[in-house]
mmCIF file of C-alpha atoms in Angstrom:
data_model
loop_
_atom_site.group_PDB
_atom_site.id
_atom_site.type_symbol
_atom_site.label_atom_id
_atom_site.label_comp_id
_atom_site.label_asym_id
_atom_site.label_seq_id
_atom_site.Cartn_x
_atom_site.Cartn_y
_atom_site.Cartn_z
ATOM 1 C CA UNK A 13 84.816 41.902 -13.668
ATOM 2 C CA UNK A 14 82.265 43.788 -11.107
ATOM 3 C CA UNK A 15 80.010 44.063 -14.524
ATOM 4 C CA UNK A 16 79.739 40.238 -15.040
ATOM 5 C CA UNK A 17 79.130 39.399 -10.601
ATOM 6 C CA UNK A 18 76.091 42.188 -10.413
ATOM 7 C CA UNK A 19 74.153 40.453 -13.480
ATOM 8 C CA UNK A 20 74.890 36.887 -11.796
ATOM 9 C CA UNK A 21 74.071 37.962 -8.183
ATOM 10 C CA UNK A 22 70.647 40.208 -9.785
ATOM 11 C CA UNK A 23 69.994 36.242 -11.408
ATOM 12 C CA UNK A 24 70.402 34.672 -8.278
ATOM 13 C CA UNK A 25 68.141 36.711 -6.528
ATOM 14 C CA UNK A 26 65.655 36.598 -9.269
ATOM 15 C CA UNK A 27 65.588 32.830 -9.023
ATOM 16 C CA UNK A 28 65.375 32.624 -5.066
ATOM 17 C CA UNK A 29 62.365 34.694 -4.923
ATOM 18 C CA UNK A 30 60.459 33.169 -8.198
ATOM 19 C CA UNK A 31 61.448 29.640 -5.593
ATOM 20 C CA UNK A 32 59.746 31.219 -2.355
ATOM 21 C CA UNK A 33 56.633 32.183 -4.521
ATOM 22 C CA UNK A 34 53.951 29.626 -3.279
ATOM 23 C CA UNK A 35 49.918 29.700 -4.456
ATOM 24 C CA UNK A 36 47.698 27.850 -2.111
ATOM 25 C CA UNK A 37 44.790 26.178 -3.585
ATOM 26 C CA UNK A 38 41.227 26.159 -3.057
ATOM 27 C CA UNK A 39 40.312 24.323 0.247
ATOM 28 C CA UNK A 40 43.784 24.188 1.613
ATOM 29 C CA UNK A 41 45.949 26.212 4.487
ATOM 30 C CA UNK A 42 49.486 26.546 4.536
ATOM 31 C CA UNK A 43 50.964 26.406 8.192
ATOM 32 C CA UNK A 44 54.080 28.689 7.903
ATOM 33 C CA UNK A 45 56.602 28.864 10.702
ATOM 34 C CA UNK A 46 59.457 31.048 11.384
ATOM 35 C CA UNK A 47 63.037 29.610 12.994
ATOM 36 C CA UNK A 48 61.144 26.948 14.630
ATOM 37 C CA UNK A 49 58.582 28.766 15.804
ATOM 38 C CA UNK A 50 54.708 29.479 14.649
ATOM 39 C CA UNK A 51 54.367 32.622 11.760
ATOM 40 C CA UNK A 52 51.276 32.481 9.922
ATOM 41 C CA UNK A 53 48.532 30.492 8.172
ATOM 42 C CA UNK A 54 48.712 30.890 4.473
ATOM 43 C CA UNK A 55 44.902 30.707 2.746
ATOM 44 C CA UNK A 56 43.972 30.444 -1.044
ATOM 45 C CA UNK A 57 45.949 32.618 -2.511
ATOM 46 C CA UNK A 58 49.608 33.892 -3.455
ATOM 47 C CA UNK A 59 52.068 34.221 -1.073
ATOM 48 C CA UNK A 60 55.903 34.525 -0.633
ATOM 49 C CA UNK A 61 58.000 33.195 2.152
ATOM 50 C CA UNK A 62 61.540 34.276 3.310
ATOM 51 C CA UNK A 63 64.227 31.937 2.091
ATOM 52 C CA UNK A 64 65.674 30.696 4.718
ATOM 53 C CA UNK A 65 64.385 31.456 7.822
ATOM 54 C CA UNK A 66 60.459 30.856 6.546
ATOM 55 C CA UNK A 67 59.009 27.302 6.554
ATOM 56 C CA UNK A 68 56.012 25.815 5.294
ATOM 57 C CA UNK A 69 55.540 23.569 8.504
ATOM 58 C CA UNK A 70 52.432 21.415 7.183
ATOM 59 C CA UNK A 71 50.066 21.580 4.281
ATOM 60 C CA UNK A 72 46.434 20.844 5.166
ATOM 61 C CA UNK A 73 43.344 20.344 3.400
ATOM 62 C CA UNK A 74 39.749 21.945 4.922
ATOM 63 C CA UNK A 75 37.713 19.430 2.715
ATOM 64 C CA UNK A 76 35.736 16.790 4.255
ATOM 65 C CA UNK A 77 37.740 13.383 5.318
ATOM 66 C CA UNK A 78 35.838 10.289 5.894
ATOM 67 C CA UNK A 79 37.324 7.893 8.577
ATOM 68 C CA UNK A 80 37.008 4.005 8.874
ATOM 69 C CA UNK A 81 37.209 2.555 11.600
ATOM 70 C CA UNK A 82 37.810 -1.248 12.176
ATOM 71 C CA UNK A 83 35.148 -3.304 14.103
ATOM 72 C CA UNK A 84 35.017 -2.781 17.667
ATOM 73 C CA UNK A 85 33.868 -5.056 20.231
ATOM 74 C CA UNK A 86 30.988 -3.394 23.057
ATOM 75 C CA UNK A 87 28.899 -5.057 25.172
ATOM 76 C CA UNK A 88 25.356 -4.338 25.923
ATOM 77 C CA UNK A 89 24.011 -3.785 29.259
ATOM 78 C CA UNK A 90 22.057 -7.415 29.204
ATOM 79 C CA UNK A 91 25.656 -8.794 28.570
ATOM 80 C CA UNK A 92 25.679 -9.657 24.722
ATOM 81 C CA UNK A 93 28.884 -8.677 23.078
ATOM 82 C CA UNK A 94 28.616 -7.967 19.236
ATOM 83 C CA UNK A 95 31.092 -6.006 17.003
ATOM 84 C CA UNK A 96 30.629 -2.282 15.865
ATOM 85 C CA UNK A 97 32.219 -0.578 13.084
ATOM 86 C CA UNK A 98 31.581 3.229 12.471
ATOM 87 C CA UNK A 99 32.610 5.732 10.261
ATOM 88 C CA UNK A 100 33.268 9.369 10.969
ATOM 89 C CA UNK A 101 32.859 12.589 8.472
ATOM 90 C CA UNK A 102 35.160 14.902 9.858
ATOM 91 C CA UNK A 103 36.496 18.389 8.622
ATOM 92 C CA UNK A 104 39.832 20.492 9.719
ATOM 93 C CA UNK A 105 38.332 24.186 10.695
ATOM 94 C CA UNK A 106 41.832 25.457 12.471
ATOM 95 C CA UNK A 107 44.976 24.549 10.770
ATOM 96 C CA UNK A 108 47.142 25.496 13.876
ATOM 97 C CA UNK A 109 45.107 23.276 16.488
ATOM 98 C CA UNK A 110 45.486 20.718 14.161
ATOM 99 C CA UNK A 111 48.903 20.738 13.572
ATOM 100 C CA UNK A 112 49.771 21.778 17.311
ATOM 101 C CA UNK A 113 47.188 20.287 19.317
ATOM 102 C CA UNK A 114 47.830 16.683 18.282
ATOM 103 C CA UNK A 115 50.073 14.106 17.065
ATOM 104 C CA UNK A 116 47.821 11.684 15.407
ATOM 105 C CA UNK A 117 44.395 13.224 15.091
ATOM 106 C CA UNK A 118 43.216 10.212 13.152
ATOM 107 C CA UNK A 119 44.632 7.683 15.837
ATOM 108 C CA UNK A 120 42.918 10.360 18.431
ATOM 109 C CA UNK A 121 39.418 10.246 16.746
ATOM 110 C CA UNK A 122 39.306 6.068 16.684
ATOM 111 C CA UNK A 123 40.210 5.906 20.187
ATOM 112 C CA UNK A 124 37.989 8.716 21.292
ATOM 113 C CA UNK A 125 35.167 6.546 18.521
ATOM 114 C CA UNK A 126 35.714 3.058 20.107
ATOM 115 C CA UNK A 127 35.224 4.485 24.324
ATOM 116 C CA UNK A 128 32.634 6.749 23.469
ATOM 117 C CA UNK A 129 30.452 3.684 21.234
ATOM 118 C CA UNK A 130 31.272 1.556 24.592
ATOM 119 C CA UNK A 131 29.883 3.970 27.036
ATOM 120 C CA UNK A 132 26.544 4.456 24.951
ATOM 121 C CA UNK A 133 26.398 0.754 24.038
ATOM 122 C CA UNK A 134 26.435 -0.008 27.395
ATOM 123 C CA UNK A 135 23.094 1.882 28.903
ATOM 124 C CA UNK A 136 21.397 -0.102 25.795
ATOM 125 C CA UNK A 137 20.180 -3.684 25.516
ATOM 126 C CA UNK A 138 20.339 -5.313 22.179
ATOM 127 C CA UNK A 139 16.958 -5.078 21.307
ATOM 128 C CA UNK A 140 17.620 -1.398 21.611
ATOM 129 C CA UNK A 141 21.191 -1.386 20.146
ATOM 130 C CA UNK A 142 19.705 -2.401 16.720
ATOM 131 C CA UNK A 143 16.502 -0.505 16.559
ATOM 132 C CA UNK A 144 18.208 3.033 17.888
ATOM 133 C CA UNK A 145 20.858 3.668 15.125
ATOM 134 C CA UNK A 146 19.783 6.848 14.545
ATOM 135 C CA UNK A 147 20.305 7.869 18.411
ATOM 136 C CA UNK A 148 23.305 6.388 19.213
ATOM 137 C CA UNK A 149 24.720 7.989 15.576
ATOM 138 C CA UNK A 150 23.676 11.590 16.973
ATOM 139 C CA UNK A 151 25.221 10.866 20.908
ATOM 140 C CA UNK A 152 28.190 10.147 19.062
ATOM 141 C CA UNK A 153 28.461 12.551 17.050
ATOM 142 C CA UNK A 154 27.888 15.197 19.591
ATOM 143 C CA UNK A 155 30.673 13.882 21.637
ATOM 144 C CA UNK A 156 33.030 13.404 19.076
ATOM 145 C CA UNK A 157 32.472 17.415 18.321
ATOM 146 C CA UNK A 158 32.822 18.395 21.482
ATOM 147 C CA UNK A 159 36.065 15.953 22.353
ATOM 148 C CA UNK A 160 37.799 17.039 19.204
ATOM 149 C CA UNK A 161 37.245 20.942 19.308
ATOM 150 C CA UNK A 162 40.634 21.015 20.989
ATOM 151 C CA UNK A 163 42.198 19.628 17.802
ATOM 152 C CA UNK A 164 41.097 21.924 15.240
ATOM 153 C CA UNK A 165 38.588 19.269 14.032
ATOM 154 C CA UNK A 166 34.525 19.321 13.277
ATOM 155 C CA UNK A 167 33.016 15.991 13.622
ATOM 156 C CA UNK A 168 29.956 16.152 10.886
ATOM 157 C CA UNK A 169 28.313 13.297 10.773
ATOM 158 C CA UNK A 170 28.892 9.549 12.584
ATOM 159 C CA UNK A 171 27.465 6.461 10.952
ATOM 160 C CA UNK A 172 27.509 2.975 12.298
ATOM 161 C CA UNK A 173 28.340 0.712 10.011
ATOM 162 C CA UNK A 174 27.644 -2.880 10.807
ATOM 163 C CA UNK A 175 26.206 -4.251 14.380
ATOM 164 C CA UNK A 176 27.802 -7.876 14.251
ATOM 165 C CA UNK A 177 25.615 -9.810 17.187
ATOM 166 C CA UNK A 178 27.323 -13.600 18.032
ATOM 167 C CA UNK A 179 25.943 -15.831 15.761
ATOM 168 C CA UNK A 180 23.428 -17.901 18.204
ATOM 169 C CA UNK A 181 21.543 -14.597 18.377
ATOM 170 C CA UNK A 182 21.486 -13.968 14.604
ATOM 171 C CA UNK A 183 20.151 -17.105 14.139
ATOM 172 C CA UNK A 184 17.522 -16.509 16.871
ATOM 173 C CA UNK A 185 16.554 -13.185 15.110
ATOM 174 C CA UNK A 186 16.785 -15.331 11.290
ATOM 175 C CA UNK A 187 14.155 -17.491 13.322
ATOM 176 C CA UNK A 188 11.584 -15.141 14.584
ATOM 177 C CA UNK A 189 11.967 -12.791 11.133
ATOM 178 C CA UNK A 190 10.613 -15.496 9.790
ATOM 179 C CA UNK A 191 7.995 -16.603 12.003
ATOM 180 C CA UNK A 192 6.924 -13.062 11.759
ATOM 181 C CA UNK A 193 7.109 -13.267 7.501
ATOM 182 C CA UNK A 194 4.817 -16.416 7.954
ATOM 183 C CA UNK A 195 2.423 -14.566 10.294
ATOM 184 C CA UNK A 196 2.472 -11.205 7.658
ATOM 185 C CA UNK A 197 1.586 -13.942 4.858
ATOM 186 C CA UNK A 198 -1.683 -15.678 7.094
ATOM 187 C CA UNK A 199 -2.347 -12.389 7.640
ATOM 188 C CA UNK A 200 -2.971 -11.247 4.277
ATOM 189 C CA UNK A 201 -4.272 -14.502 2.896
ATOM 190 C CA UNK A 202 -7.092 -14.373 5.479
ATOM 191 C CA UNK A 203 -7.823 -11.197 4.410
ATOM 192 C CA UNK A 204 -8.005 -11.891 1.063
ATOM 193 C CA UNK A 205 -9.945 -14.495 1.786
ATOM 194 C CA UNK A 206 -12.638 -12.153 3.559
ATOM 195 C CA UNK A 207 -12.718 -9.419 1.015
ATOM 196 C CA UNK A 208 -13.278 -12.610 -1.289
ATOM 197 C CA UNK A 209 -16.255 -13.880 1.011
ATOM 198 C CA UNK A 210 -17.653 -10.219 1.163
ATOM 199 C CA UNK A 211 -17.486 -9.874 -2.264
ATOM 200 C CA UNK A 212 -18.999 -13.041 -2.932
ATOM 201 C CA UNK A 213 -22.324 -12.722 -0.819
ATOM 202 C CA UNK A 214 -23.017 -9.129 -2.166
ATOM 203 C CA UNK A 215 -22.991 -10.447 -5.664
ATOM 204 C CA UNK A 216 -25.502 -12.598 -3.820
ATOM 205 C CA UNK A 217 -27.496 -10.143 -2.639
ATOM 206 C CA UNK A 218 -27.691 -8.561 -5.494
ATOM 207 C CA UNK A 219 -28.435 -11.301 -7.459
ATOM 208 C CA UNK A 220 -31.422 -12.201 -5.166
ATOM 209 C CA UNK A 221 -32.595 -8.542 -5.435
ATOM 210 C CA UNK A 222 -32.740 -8.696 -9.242
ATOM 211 C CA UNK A 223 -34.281 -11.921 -8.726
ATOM 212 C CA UNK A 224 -36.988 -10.595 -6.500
ATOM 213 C CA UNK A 225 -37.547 -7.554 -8.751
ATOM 214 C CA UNK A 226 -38.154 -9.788 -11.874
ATOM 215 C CA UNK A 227 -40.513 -11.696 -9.995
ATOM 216 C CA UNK A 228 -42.494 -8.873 -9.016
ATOM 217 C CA UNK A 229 -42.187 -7.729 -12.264
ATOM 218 C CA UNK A 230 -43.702 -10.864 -13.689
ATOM 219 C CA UNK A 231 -46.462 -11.178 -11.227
ATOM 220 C CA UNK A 232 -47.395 -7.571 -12.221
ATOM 221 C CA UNK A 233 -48.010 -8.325 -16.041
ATOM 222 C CA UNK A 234 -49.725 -11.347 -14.748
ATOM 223 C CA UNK A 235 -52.094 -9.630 -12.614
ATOM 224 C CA UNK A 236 -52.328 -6.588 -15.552
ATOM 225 C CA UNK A 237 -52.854 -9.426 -18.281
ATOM 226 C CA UNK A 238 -55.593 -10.742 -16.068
ATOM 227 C CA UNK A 239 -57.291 -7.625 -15.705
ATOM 228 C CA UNK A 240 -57.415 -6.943 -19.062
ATOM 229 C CA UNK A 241 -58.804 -10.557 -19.901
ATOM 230 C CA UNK A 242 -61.539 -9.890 -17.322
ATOM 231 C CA UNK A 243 -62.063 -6.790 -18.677
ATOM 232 C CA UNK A 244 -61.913 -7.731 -22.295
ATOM 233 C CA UNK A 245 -64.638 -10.729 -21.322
ATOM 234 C CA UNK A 246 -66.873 -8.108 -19.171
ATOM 235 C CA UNK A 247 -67.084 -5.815 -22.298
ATOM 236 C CA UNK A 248 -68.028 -8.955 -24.430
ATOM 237 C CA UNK A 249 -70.904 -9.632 -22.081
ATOM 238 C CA UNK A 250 -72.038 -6.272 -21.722
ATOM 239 C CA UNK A 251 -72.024 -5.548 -26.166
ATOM 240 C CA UNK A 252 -74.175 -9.250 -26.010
ATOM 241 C CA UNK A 253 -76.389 -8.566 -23.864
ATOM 242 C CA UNK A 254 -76.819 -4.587 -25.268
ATOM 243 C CA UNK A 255 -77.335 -6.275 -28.349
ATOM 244 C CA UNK A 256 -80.348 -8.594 -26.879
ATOM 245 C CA UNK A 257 -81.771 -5.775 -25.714
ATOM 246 C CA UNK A 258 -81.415 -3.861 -29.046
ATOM 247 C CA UNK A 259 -83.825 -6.879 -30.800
ATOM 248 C CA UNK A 260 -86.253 -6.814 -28.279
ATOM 249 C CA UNK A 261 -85.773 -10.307 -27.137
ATOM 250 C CA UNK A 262 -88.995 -11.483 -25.189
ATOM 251 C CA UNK A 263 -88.772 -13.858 -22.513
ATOM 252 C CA UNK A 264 -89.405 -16.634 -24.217
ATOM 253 C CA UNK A 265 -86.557 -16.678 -26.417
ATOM 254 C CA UNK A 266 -84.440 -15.407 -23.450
ATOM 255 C CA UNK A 267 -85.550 -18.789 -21.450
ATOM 256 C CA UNK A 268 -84.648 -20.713 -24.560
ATOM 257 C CA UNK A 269 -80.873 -19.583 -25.099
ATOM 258 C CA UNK A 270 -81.149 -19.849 -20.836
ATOM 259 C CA UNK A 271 -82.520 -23.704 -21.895
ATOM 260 C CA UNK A 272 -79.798 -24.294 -23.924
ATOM 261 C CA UNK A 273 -76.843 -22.615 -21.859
ATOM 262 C CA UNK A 274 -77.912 -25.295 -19.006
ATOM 263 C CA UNK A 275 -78.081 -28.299 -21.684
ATOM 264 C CA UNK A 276 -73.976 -27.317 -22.290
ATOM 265 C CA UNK A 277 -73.554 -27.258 -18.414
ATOM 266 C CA UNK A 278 -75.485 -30.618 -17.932
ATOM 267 C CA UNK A 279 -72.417 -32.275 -20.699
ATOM 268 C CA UNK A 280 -69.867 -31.626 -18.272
ATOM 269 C CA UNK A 281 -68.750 -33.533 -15.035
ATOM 270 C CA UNK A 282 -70.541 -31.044 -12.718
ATOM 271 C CA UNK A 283 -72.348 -33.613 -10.112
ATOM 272 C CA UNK A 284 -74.690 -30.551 -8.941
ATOM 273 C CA UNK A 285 -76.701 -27.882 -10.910
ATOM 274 C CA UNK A 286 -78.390 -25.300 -9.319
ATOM 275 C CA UNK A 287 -80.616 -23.995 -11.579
ATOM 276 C CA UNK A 288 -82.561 -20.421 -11.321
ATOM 277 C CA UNK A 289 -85.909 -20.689 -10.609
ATOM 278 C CA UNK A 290 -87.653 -18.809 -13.629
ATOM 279 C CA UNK A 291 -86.267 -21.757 -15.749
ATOM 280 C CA UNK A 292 -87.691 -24.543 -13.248
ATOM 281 C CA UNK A 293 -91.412 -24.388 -15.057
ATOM 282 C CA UNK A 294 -89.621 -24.727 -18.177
ATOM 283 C CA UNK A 295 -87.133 -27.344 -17.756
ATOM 284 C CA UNK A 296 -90.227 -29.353 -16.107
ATOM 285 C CA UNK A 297 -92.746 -28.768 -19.517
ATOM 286 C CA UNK A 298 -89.630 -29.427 -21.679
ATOM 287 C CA UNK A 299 -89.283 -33.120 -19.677
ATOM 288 C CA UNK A 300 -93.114 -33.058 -20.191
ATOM 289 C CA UNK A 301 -92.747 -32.745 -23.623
ATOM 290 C CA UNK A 302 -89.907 -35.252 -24.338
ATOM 291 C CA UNK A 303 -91.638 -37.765 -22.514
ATOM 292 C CA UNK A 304 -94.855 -37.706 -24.642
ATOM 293 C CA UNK A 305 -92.786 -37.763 -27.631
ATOM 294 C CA UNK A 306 -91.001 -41.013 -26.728
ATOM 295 C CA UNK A 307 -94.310 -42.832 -26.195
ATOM 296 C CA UNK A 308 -95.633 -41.692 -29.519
ATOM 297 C CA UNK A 309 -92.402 -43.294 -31.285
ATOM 298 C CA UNK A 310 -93.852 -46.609 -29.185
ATOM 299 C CA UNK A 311 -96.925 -46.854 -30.247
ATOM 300 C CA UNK A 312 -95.773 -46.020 -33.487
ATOM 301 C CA UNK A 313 -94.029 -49.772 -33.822
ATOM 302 C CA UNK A 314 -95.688 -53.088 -34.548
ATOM 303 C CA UNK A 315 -95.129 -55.489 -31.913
ATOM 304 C CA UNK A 316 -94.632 -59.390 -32.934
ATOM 305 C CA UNK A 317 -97.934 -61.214 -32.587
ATOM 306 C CA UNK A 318 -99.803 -58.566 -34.253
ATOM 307 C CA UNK A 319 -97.241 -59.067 -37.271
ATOM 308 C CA UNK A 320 -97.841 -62.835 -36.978
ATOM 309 C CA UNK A 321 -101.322 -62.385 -37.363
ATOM 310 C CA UNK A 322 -101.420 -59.879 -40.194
ATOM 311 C CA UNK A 323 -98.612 -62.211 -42.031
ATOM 312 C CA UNK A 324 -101.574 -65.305 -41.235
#
């Protein structure tokens, strides 16, 4: 009989320890506590506990918990109540405060959230309130820390969610972000407009330069075209008159081609002639000359008695 008791009583045994074998996970702490009272903090690992007088009081994750909170209602220090809602990163870093220090660390944290938003809401005004987020995030953050160290609990980060202002103000604030859209968009249309105006009168100017620099140009070639005519016309002269002088014109013939230059100059409209005075004398023996010749022709025909007569 005692052969068949020692095998059941070895099983029992064998069973009630593999039953007080615990393994903690990663990121969580085992609060273990002894007849009622505080033992030990199990960590990530393998443990066993006594059977019956060990007791796993509370098992607690060390990850981070995000908290959020319902909206809250603050006023401002110009008197303007709006509604608040934050949220809170928070982390467990002592198992023990946490499970000893509180009852309901959550319920703890919202309370402590909703006084300490009122106290900083209420050294802002709201122009402040929704331009200093970032501020009023950090003031309460660094309160929360402090306020919860007590607990076991590390406040990381605090975020406000929504600032809710009464609705006459939103609409007031609808109102001027638009007046101030409106004002962005004259704003940039005008200077559009300018750039467009700039742009405009240095194509001008640039125009007129090139303008200016053609003209120039031209009146250049003119003036060179001119020259060359002039010159072209001088060396002309100069090759005639070398070439007189080559046949040993005498002055004679020279006052004849002078005779009949002036008789060209006499078929225009010219009213006045000056003419030099070597080619006065001859001028006045060539009028000489034409005269004499046009009574000659006179004399020359029969008049009409003298016809008469001969006819009689």
């Amino acid at each position: 009989m005692e052969w068949i008791i020692i095998p059941i009583i070895v099983l029992l045994l064998l069973i009630l320890l593999i039953r007080n074998i615990r393994v903690v996970p990663q990121a969580n702490a085992f609060v273990i506590e002894r007849l009622g009272t505080y033992k030990t903090t199990w960590h990530t690992g393998l443990h066993v506990k006594v059977p019956f007088i060990d007791k796993i009081e509370r098992r607690i994750s060390l990850k981070e918990r995000v908290a959020d909170f319902p909206p809250q209602p603050v006023i401002t220090r110009d008197n303007v109540t709006m509604q608040i809602d934050t949220v809170v990163f928070y982390q467990i870093v002592d198992p023990v405060l946490y499970c000893y220090g509180i009852e309901d660390p959550i319920l703890g944290i919202e309370n402590l959230s909703a006084t300490t938003l009122r106290n900083i809401i209420g050294d802002l005004e709201l122009d402040e309130t929704l331009t200093s987020r970032d501020v009023i995030n950090s003031r309460m953050r660094q309160e929360l820390d402090e306020a919860t160290d007590p607990w076991g609990i590390k406040v990381n980060r605090v975020e406000l969610k929504n600032i809710l202002p009464p609705r006459e103000i939103q609409s007031a604030m609808e109102r001027q972000m638009k007046a101030e859209r409106e004002k962005r968009e004259k704003i940039l249309i005008s200077e559009g407009e300018k750039e467009a105006l700039i742009r405009v009168a240095e194509g001008e100017k640039e125009a007129a330069i090139l303008r200016a620099d053609a003209k120039k140009e031209q009146a250049i070639r003119e003036s060179q075209g001119q020259a060359e005519a002039i010159l072209t016309i001088q060396k002309a002269t100069a090759q005639g008159l070398q070439m007189i002088k080559d046949v040993s014109a005498d002055e004679g013939l020279i006052a004849l081609k002078s005779l009949e230059t002036m008789t060209k100059v006499a078929d225009g409209r010219a009213t006045k002639i000056i003419i030099p005075s070597k080619l006065q004398g001859l001028a006045g023996l060539a009028v000489s000359l034409n005269e004499i010749m046009k009574g000659d022709s006179a004399s020359d025909v029969p008049t009409g008695d003298a016809g008469a007569r001969k006819r009689s």
